[in-house]
Coordinates of C-alpha atoms and ligand atoms in Angstrom, one line a residue:
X37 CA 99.9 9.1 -119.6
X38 CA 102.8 7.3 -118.4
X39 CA 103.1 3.8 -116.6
X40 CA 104.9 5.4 -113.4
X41 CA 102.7 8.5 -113.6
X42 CA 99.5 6.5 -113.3
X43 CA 101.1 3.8 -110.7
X44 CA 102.3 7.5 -108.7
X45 CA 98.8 9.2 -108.9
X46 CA 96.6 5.4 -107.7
X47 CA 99.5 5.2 -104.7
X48 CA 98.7 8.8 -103.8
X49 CA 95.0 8.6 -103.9
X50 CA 95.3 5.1 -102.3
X51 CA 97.5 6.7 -99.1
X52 CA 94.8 10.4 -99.4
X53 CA 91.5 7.7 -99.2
X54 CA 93.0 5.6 -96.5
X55 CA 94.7 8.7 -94.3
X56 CA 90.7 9.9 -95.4
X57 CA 89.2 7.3 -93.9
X58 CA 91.5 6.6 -90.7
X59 CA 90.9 10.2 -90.1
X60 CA 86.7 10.2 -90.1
X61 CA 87.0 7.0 -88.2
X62 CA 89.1 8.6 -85.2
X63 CA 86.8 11.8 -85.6
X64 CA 83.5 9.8 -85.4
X65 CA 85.1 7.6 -82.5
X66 CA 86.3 11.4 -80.9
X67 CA 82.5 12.6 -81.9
X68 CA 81.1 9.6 -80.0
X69 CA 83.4 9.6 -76.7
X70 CA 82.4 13.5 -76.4
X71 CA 78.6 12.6 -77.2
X72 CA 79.0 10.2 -74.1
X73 CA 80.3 12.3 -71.9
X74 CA 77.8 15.1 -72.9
X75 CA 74.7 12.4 -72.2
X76 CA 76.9 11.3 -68.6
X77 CA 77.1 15.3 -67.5
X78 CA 73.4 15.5 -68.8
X79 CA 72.2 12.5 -66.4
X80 CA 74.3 13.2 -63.4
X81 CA 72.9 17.0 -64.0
X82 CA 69.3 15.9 -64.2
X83 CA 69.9 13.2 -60.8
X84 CA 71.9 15.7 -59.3
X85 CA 69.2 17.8 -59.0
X86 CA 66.7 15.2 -58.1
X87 CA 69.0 14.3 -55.5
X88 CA 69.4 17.5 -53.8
X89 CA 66.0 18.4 -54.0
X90 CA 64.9 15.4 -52.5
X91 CA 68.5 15.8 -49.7
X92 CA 66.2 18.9 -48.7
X93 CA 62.7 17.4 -48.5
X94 CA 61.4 17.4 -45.1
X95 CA 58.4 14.9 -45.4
X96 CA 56.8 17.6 -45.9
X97 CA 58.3 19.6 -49.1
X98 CA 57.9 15.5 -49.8
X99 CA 53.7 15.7 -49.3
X100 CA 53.7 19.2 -51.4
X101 CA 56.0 18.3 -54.0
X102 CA 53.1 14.9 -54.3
X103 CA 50.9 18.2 -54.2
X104 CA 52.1 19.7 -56.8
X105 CA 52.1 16.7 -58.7
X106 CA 48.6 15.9 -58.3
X107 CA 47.7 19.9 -59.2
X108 CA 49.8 19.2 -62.6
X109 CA 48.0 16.3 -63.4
X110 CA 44.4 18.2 -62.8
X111 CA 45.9 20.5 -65.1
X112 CA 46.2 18.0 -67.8
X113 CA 43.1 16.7 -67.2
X114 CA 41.2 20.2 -67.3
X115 CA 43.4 20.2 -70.8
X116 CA 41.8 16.9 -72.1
X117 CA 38.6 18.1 -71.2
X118 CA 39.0 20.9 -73.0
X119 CA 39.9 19.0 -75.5
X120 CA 37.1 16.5 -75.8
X121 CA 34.6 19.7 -75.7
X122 CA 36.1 21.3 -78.6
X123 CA 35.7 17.9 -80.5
X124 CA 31.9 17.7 -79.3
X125 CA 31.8 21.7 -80.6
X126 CA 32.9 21.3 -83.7
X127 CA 31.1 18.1 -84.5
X128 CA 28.1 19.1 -82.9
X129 CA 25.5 18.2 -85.8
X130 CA 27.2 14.5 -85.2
X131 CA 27.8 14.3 -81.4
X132 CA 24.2 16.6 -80.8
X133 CA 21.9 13.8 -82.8
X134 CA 20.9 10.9 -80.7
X135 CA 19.5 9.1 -83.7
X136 CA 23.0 8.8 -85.0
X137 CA 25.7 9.3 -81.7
X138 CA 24.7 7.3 -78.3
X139 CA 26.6 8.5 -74.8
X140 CA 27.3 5.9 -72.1
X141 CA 25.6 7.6 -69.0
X142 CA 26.3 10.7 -69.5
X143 CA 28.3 13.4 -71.5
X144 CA 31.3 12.5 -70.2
X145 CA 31.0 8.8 -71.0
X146 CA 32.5 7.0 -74.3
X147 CA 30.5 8.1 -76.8
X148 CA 29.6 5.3 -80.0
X149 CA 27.2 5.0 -83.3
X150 CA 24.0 3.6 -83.5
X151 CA 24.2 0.7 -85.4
X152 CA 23.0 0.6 -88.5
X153 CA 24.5 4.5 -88.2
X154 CA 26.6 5.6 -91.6
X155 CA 29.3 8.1 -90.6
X156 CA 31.7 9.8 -92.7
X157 CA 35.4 8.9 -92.4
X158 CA 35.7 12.8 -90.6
X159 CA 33.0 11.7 -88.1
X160 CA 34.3 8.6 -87.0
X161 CA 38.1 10.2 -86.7
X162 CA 36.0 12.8 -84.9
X163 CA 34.4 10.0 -82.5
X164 CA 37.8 7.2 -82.0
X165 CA 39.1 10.9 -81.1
X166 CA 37.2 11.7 -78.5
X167 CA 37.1 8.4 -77.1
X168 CA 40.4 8.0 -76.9
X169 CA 40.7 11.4 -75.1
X170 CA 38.0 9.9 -72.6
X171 CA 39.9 6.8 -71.7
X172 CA 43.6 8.7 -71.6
X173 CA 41.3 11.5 -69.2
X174 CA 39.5 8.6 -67.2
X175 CA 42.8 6.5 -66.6
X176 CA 44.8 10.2 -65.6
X177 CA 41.8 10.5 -63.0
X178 CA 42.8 6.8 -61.5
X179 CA 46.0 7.2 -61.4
X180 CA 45.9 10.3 -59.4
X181 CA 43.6 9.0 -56.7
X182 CA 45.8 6.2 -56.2
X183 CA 48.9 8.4 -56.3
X184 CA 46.9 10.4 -53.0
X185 CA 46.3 7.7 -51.4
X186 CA 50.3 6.7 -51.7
X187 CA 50.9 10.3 -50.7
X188 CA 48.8 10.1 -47.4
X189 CA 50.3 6.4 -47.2
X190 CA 53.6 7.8 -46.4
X191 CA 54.3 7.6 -43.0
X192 CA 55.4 11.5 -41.9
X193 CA 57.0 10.8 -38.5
X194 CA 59.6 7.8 -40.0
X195 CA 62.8 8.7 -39.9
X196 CA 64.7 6.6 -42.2
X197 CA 62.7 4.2 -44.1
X198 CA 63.2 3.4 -47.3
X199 CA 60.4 0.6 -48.0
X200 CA 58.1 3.8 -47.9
X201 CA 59.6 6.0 -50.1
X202 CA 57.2 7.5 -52.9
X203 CA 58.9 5.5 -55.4
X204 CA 56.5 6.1 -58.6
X205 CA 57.1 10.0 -57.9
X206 CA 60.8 9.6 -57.3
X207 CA 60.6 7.9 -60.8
X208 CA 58.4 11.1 -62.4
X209 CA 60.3 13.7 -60.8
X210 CA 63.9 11.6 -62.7
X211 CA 62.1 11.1 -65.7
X212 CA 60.9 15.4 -65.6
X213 CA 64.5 16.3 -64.8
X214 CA 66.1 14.5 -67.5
X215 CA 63.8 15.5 -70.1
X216 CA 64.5 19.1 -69.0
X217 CA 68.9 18.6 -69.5
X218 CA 67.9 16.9 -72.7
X219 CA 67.9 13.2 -72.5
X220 CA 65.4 11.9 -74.4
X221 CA 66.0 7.9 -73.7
X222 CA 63.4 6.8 -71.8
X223 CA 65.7 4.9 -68.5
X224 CA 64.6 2.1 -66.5
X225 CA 64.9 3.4 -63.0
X226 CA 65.7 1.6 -60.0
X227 CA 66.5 2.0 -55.8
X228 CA 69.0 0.2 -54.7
X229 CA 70.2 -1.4 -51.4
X230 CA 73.5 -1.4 -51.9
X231 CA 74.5 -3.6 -49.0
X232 CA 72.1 -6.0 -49.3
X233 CA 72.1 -5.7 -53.1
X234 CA 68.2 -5.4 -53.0
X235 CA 65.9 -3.6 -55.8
X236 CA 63.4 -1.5 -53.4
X237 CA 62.3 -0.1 -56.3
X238 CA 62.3 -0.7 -60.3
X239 CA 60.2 0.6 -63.3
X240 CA 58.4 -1.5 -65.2
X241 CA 60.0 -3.5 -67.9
X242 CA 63.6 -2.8 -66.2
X243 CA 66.1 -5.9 -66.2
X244 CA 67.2 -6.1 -62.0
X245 CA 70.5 -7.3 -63.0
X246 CA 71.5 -4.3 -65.8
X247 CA 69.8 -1.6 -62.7
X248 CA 72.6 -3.5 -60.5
X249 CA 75.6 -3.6 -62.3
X250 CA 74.6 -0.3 -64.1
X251 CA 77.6 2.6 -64.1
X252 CA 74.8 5.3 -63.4
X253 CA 74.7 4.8 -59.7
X254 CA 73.9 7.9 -57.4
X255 CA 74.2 8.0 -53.2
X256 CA 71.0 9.7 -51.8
X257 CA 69.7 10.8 -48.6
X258 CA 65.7 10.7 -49.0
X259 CA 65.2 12.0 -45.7
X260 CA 68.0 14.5 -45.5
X261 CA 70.1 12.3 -43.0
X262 CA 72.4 10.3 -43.4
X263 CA 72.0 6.6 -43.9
X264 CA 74.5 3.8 -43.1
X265 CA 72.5 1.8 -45.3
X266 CA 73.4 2.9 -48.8
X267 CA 70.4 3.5 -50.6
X268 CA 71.3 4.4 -54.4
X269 CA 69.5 5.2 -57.3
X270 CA 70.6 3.1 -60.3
X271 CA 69.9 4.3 -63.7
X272 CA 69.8 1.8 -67.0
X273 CA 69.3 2.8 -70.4
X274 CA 68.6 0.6 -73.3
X275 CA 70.8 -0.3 -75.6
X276 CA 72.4 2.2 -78.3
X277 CA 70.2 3.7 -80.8
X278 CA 69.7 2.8 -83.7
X279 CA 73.0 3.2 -86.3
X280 CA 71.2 6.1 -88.6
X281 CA 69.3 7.8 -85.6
X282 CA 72.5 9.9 -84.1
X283 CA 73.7 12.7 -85.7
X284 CA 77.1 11.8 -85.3
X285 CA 76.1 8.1 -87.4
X286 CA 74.7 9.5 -90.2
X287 CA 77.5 12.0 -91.2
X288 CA 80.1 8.7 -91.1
X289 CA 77.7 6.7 -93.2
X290 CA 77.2 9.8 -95.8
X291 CA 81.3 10.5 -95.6
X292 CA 81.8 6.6 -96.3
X293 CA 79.6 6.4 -99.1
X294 CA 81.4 10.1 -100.3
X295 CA 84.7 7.8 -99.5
X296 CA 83.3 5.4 -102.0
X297 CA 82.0 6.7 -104.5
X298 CA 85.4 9.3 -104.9
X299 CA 87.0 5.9 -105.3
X300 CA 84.7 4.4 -107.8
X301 CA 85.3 7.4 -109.9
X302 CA 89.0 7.4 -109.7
X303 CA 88.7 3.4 -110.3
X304 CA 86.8 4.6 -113.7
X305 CA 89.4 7.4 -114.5
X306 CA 91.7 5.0 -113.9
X307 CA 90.2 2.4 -116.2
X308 CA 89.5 5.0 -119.2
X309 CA 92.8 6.4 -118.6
X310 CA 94.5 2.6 -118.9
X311 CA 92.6 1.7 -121.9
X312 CA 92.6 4.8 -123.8
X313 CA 96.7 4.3 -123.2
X314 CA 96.2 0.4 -124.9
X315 CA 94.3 2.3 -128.0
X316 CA 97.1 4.3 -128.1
X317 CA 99.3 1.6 -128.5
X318 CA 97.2 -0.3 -130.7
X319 CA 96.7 2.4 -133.1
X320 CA 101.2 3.2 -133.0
X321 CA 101.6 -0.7 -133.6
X322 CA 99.3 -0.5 -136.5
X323 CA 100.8 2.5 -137.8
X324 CA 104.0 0.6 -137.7
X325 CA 102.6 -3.1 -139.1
X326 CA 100.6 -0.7 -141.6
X327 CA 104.4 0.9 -142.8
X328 CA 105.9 -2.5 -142.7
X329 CA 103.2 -4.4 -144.8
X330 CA 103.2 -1.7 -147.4
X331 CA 106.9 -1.2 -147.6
X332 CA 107.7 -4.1 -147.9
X333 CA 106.0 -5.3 -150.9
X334 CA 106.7 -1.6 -152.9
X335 CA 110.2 -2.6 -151.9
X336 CA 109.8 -6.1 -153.5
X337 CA 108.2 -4.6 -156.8
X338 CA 110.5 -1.8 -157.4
X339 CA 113.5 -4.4 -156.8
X340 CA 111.3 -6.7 -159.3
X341 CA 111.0 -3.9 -161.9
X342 CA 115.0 -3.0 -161.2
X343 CA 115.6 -6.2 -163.0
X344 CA 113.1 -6.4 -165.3
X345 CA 115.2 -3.5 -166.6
X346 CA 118.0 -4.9 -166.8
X347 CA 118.6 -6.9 -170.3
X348 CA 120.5 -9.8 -169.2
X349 CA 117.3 -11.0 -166.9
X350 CA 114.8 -9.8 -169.4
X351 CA 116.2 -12.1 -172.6
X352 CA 115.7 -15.2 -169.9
X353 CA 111.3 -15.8 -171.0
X354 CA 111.7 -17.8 -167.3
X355 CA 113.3 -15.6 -165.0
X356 CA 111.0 -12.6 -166.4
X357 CA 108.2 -14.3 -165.6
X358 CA 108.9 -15.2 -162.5
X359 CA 109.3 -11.5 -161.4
X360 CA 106.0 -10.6 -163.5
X361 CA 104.3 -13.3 -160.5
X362 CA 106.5 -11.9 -157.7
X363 CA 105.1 -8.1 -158.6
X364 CA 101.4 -9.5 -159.5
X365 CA 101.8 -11.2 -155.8
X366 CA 102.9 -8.1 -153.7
X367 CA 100.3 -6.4 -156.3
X368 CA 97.1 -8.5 -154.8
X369 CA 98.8 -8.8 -151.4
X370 CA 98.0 -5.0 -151.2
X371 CA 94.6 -4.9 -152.7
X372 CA 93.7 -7.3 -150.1
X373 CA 95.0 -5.6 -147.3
X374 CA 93.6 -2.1 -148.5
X375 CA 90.2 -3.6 -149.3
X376 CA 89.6 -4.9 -145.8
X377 CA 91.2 -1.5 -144.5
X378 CA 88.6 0.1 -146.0
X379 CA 85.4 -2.1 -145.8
X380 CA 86.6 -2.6 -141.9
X381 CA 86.2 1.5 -141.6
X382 CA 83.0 1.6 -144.3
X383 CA 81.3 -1.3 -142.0
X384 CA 82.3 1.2 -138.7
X385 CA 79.8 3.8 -140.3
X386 CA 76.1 3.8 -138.8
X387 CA 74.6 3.8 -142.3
X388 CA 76.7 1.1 -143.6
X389 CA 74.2 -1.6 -145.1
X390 CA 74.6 -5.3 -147.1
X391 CA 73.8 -6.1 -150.3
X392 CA 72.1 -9.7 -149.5
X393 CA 71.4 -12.0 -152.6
X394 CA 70.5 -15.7 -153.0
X395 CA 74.5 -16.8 -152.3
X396 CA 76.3 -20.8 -152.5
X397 CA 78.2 -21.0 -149.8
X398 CA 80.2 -23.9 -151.2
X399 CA 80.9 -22.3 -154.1
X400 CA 81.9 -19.2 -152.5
X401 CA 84.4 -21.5 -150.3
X402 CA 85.8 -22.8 -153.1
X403 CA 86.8 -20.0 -155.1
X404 CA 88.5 -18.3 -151.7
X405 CA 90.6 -21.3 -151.6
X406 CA 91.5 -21.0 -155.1
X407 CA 93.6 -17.9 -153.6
X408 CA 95.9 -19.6 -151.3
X409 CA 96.5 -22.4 -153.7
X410 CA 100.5 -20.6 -154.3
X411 CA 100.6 -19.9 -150.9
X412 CA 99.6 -23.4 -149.4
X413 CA 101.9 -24.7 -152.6
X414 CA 105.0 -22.8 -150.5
X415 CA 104.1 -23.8 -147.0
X416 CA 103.4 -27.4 -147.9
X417 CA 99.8 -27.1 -146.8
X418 CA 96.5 -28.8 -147.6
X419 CA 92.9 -27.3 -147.0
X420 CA 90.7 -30.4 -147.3
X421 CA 86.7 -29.8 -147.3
X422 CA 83.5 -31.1 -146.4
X423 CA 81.0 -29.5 -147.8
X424 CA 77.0 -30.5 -146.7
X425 CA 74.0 -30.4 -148.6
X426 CA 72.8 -26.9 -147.5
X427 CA 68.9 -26.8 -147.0
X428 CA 66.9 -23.5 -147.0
X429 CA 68.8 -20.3 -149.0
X430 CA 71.3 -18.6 -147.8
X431 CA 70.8 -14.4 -148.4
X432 CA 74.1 -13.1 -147.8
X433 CA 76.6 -10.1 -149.3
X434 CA 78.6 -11.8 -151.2
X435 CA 81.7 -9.4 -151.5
X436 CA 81.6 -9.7 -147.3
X437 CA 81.0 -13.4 -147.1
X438 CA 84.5 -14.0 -149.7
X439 CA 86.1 -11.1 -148.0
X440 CA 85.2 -13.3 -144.5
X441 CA 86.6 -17.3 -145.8
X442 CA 89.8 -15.3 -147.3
X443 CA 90.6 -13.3 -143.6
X444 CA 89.4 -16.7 -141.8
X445 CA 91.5 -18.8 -144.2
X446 CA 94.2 -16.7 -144.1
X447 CA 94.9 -16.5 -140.7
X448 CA 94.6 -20.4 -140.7
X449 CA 97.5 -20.2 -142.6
X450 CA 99.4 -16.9 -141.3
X451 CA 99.2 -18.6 -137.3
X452 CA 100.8 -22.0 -138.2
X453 CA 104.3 -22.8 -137.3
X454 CA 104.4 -25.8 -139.7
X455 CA 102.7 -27.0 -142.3
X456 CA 99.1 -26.0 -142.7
X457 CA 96.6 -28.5 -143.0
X458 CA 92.9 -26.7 -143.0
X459 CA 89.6 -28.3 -142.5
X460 CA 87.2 -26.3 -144.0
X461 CA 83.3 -28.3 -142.8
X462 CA 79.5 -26.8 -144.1
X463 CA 76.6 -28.2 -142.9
X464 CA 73.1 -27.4 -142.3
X465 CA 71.5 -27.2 -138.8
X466 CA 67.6 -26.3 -138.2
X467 CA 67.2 -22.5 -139.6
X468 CA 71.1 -22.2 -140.0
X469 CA 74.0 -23.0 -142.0
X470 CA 77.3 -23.7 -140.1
X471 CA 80.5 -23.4 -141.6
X472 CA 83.6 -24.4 -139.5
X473 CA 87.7 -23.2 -140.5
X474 CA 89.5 -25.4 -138.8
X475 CA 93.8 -25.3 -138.5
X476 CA 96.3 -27.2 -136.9
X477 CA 98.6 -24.1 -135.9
X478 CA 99.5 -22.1 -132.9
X479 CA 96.4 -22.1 -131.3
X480 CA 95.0 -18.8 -128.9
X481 CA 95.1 -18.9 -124.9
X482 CA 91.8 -18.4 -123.2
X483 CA 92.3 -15.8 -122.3
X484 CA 93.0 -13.8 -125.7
X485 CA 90.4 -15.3 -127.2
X486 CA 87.8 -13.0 -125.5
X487 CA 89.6 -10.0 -127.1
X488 CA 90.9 -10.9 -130.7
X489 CA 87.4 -10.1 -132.3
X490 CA 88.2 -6.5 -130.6
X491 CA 89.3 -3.7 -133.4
X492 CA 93.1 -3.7 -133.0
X493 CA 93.9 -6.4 -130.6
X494 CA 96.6 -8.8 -131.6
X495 CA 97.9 -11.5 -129.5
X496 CA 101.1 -10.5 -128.1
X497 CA 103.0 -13.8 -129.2
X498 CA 101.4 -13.3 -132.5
X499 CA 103.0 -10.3 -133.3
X500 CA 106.6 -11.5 -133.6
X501 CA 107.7 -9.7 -136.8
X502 CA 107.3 -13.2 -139.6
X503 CA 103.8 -12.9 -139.1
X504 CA 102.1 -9.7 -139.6
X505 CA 98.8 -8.2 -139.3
X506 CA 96.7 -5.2 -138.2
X507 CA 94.4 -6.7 -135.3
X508 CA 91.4 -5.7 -137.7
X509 CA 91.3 -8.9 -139.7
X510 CA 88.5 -10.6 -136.9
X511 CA 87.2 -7.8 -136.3
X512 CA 86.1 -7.2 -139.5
X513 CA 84.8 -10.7 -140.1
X514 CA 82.5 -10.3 -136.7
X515 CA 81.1 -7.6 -138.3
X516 CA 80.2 -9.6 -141.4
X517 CA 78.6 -12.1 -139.1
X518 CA 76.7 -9.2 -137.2
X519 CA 75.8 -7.9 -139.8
X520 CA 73.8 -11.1 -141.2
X521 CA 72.1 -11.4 -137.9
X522 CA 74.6 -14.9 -137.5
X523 CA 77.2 -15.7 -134.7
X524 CA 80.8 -16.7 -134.3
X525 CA 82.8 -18.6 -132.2
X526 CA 86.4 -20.0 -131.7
X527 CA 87.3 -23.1 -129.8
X528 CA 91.2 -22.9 -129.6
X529 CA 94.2 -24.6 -127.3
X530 CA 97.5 -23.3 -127.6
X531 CA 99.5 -25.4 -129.6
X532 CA 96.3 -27.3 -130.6
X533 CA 95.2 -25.2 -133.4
X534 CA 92.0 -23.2 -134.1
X535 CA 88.4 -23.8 -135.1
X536 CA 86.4 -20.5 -136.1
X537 CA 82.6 -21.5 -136.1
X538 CA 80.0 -19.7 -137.9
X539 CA 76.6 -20.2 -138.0
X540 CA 74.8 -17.9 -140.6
X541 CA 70.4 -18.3 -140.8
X542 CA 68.9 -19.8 -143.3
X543 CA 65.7 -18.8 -145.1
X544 CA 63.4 -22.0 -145.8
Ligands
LIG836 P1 95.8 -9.9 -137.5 O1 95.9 -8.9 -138.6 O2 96.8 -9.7 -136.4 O3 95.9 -11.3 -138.1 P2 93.2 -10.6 -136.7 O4 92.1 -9.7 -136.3 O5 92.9 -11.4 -138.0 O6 94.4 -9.7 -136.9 O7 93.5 -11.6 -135.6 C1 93.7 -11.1 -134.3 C2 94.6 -12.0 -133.5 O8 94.0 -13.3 -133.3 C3 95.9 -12.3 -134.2 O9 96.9 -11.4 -133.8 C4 96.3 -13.7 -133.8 O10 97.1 -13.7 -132.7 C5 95.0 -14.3 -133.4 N1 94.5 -15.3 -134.4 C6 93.6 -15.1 -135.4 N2 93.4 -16.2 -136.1 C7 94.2 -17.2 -135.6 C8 94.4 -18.6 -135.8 N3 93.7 -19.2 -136.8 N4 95.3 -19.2 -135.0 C9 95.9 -18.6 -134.1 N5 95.8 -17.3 -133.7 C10 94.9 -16.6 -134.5

């Protein structure tokens, strides 16, 4: 895919997720105004009504509505009755044996277990249920005879006064009619005297400033006249629910993580997509090197063999021999290059495995400098050695160990701008044997050098066209390292040189 094509497609997907989000940001802000107006026309709805029933109350309608009230409660408390007998029924063999279950007084008094009693986990649910029926039952029964007295407290013949308004059934008779327009917050409810910016009346719990300054402020007439002296009911609700508890919350959070995770996968499209264009590139550069390196050299022996033909040069024992080296040369040049071609792909294979014998790693560094000797000769190089005493045995592949020093050595010489002087160091650390390549040429940035053991990857500055090379070279010898269960490292400044470390284990 091409450069602009993928910087068009992340601008358009950028400006789709961010319109995206904008948009379910104003919806969900929409969603929440019309969810607050809904819960506003639900309360005034549910005081409203209140308010009008109780702008109609005589004292009266006041006494039967209490009436009716206590006649509701009854009801519940025939219910729990109920209730508790169908526990004693069904758990009669428990609740019937008095050498296991005790009563108070009587029947209807909290029922507990002998001591010393064992009761199943059934049974005791059975009895903390009943119990707690009993005490919810007993306290209904309290509250009810205090709410009559209340009632009867109220004097009938006041005209306007608020101080004896039946406040607690003011607060029920709210609390029924907002349930019923479906408002389930539980408010803190409050009377108000507005001029004199007194509470008459608040529910437990209830802060007096937020039933002051609350916006859910209703006018009412208890005794269906008028008053001059303001008398409001105030309304507070705690504070928003929770984030995940509204409908309206939850779909944002789930379109947000959508949001997110739509971008994630782009990011990761995105990402394949970029480096599966680098491959591409990698694999046309090395394509191209590949032609270069090998047409080159066929170039340079067919040029060589041109004049070997050719008398005049051939009767010259010097000159002859000199293009005999310069095809022998080209000749091993690409031997080399197709031998670590092909042991970089046989190494790629899962079934590829080593051939370890007993192995001297001095000797074998020795030999691969050997190679470069002609080279180094032309360059004006050196490659100066220290090679330790190695303690334990080394069991290596030979072929990949040589095939290693010649790529590392190589490039030692290859990435130099001057002169190459090498350092090649073994020594012997506990259960390893290190071996350290060190050059004095063009040195790697940092940050390249997390990427040149990569298959392919060349330093961009290291591929001006004098030196050449396939990006497989390190790669290849990281394998080799792998492979022996050993690590590698490179410490490198640009401009500073290179040192390759290896450290290879030893068997004692
Ligand atoms: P190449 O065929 O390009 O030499 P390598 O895998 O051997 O491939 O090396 C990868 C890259 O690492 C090279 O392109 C080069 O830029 C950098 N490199 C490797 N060895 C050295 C070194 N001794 N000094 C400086 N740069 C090096």
């Amino acid at each position: 895919m091409k450069r602009h094509l993928l910087i068009l497609l992340s601008t358009i997907f950028a400006i789709a997720s961010i319109s995206l989000v904008i948009i379910q940001i104003s919806q969900t802000k929409k969603s929440a105004k019309i969810s607050e107006n809904l819960f506003n026309i639900s309360v005034n709805n549910a005081i409203d009504k209140v308010i009008s029933q109780l702008d109609q109350m005589r004292v009266e309608d006041y006494v039967s509505q209490a009436e009716r009230h206590r006649l509701q409660r009854f009801r519940r408390i025939d219910d729990m009755n109920e209730k508790m007998q169908d526990i004693i029924r069904i758990n009669s063999e428990l609740f019937y044996d008095e050498n296991r279950v005790l009563f108070g007084i009587s029947t209807q008094d909290s029922a507990f277990a002998k001591p010393g009693t064992h009761l199943s986990s059934t049974e005791e649910n059975a009895l903390s249920q009943y119990n707690t029926l009993l005490n919810a039952r007993n306290r209904l029964i309290d509250n009810s005879k205090s709410r009559n007295n209340r009632n009867n407290s109220i004097d009938i013949n006041t005209t306007i006064d608020a101080t004896k308004l039946n406040y607690p059934l003011l607060d029920s008779l709210i609390r029924e009619e907002l349930i019923i327009n479906g408002v389930d917050i539980t408010p803190y409810i409050g009377v108000l005297l507005s001029d004199a910016d007194t509470l008459l009346y608040s529910s437990a719990d209830a802060n007096p400033n937020d039933l002051r300054n609350t916006a859910y402020k209703y006018s009412f007439h208890p005794h269906g006249i008028s008053s001059d002296e303001n008398l409001f009911v105030v309304l507070a609700f705690p504070p928003a629910p929770m984030l995940l508890s509204s409908d309206t919350n939850r779909y944002t959070i789930i379109s947000i993580f959508m949001i997110l995770l739509i971008t994630l996968l782009f990011i990761i499209s995105l990402r394949t997509i970029y480096s599966q264009r680098k491959l591409d590139e990698m694999k046309t550069d090395f394509i191209n090197n590949m032609t270069h390196e090998i047409k080159t050299p066929i170039a340079t022996i067919s040029l060589a063999c041109e004049m070997l033909e050719d008398e005049s040069v051939t009767s010259d024992a010097a000159t002859r021999l000199n293009f005999i080296n310069i095809i022998s040369d080209e000749n091993r040049r690409m031997r080399i290059l197709i031998e670590t071609l092909l042991q970089s792909a046989k190494m790629s294979r899962k079934n590829f495995s080593l051939n370890p014998k007993e192995i001297d790693l001095n000797s074998l560094v020795l030999s691969s400098i050997q190679n470069f000797k002609l080279t180094l000769q032309n360059r004006h190089g050196t490659i100066e050695t220290h090679l330790g005493d190695i303690n334990g045995t080394l069991f290596a592949d030979d072929l990949h160990i040589s095939n290693m020093l010649h790529n590392l050595i190589d490039n030692a010489i290859k990435y130099s701008d001057h002169e190459p002087h090498i350092t090649i160091t073994t020594r012997t650390e506990p259960g390893h044997v290190i071996c350290e390549i060190a050059d004095n040429g063009i040195g790697i940035a940092k940050e390249d050098q997390k990427h040149i053991f990569e298959k392919f990857y060349r330093v961009s500055t290291g591929d001006v066209h004098n030196v050449k090379g396939f990006g497989i070279g390190l790669n290849y010898v990281a394998q080799v390292v792998a492979l022996h269960k050993g690590s590698i490292s490179v410490s490198s400044e640009p401009g500073q040189g290179s040192t390759f470390t290896i450290s290879l284990p030893l068997e004692q």
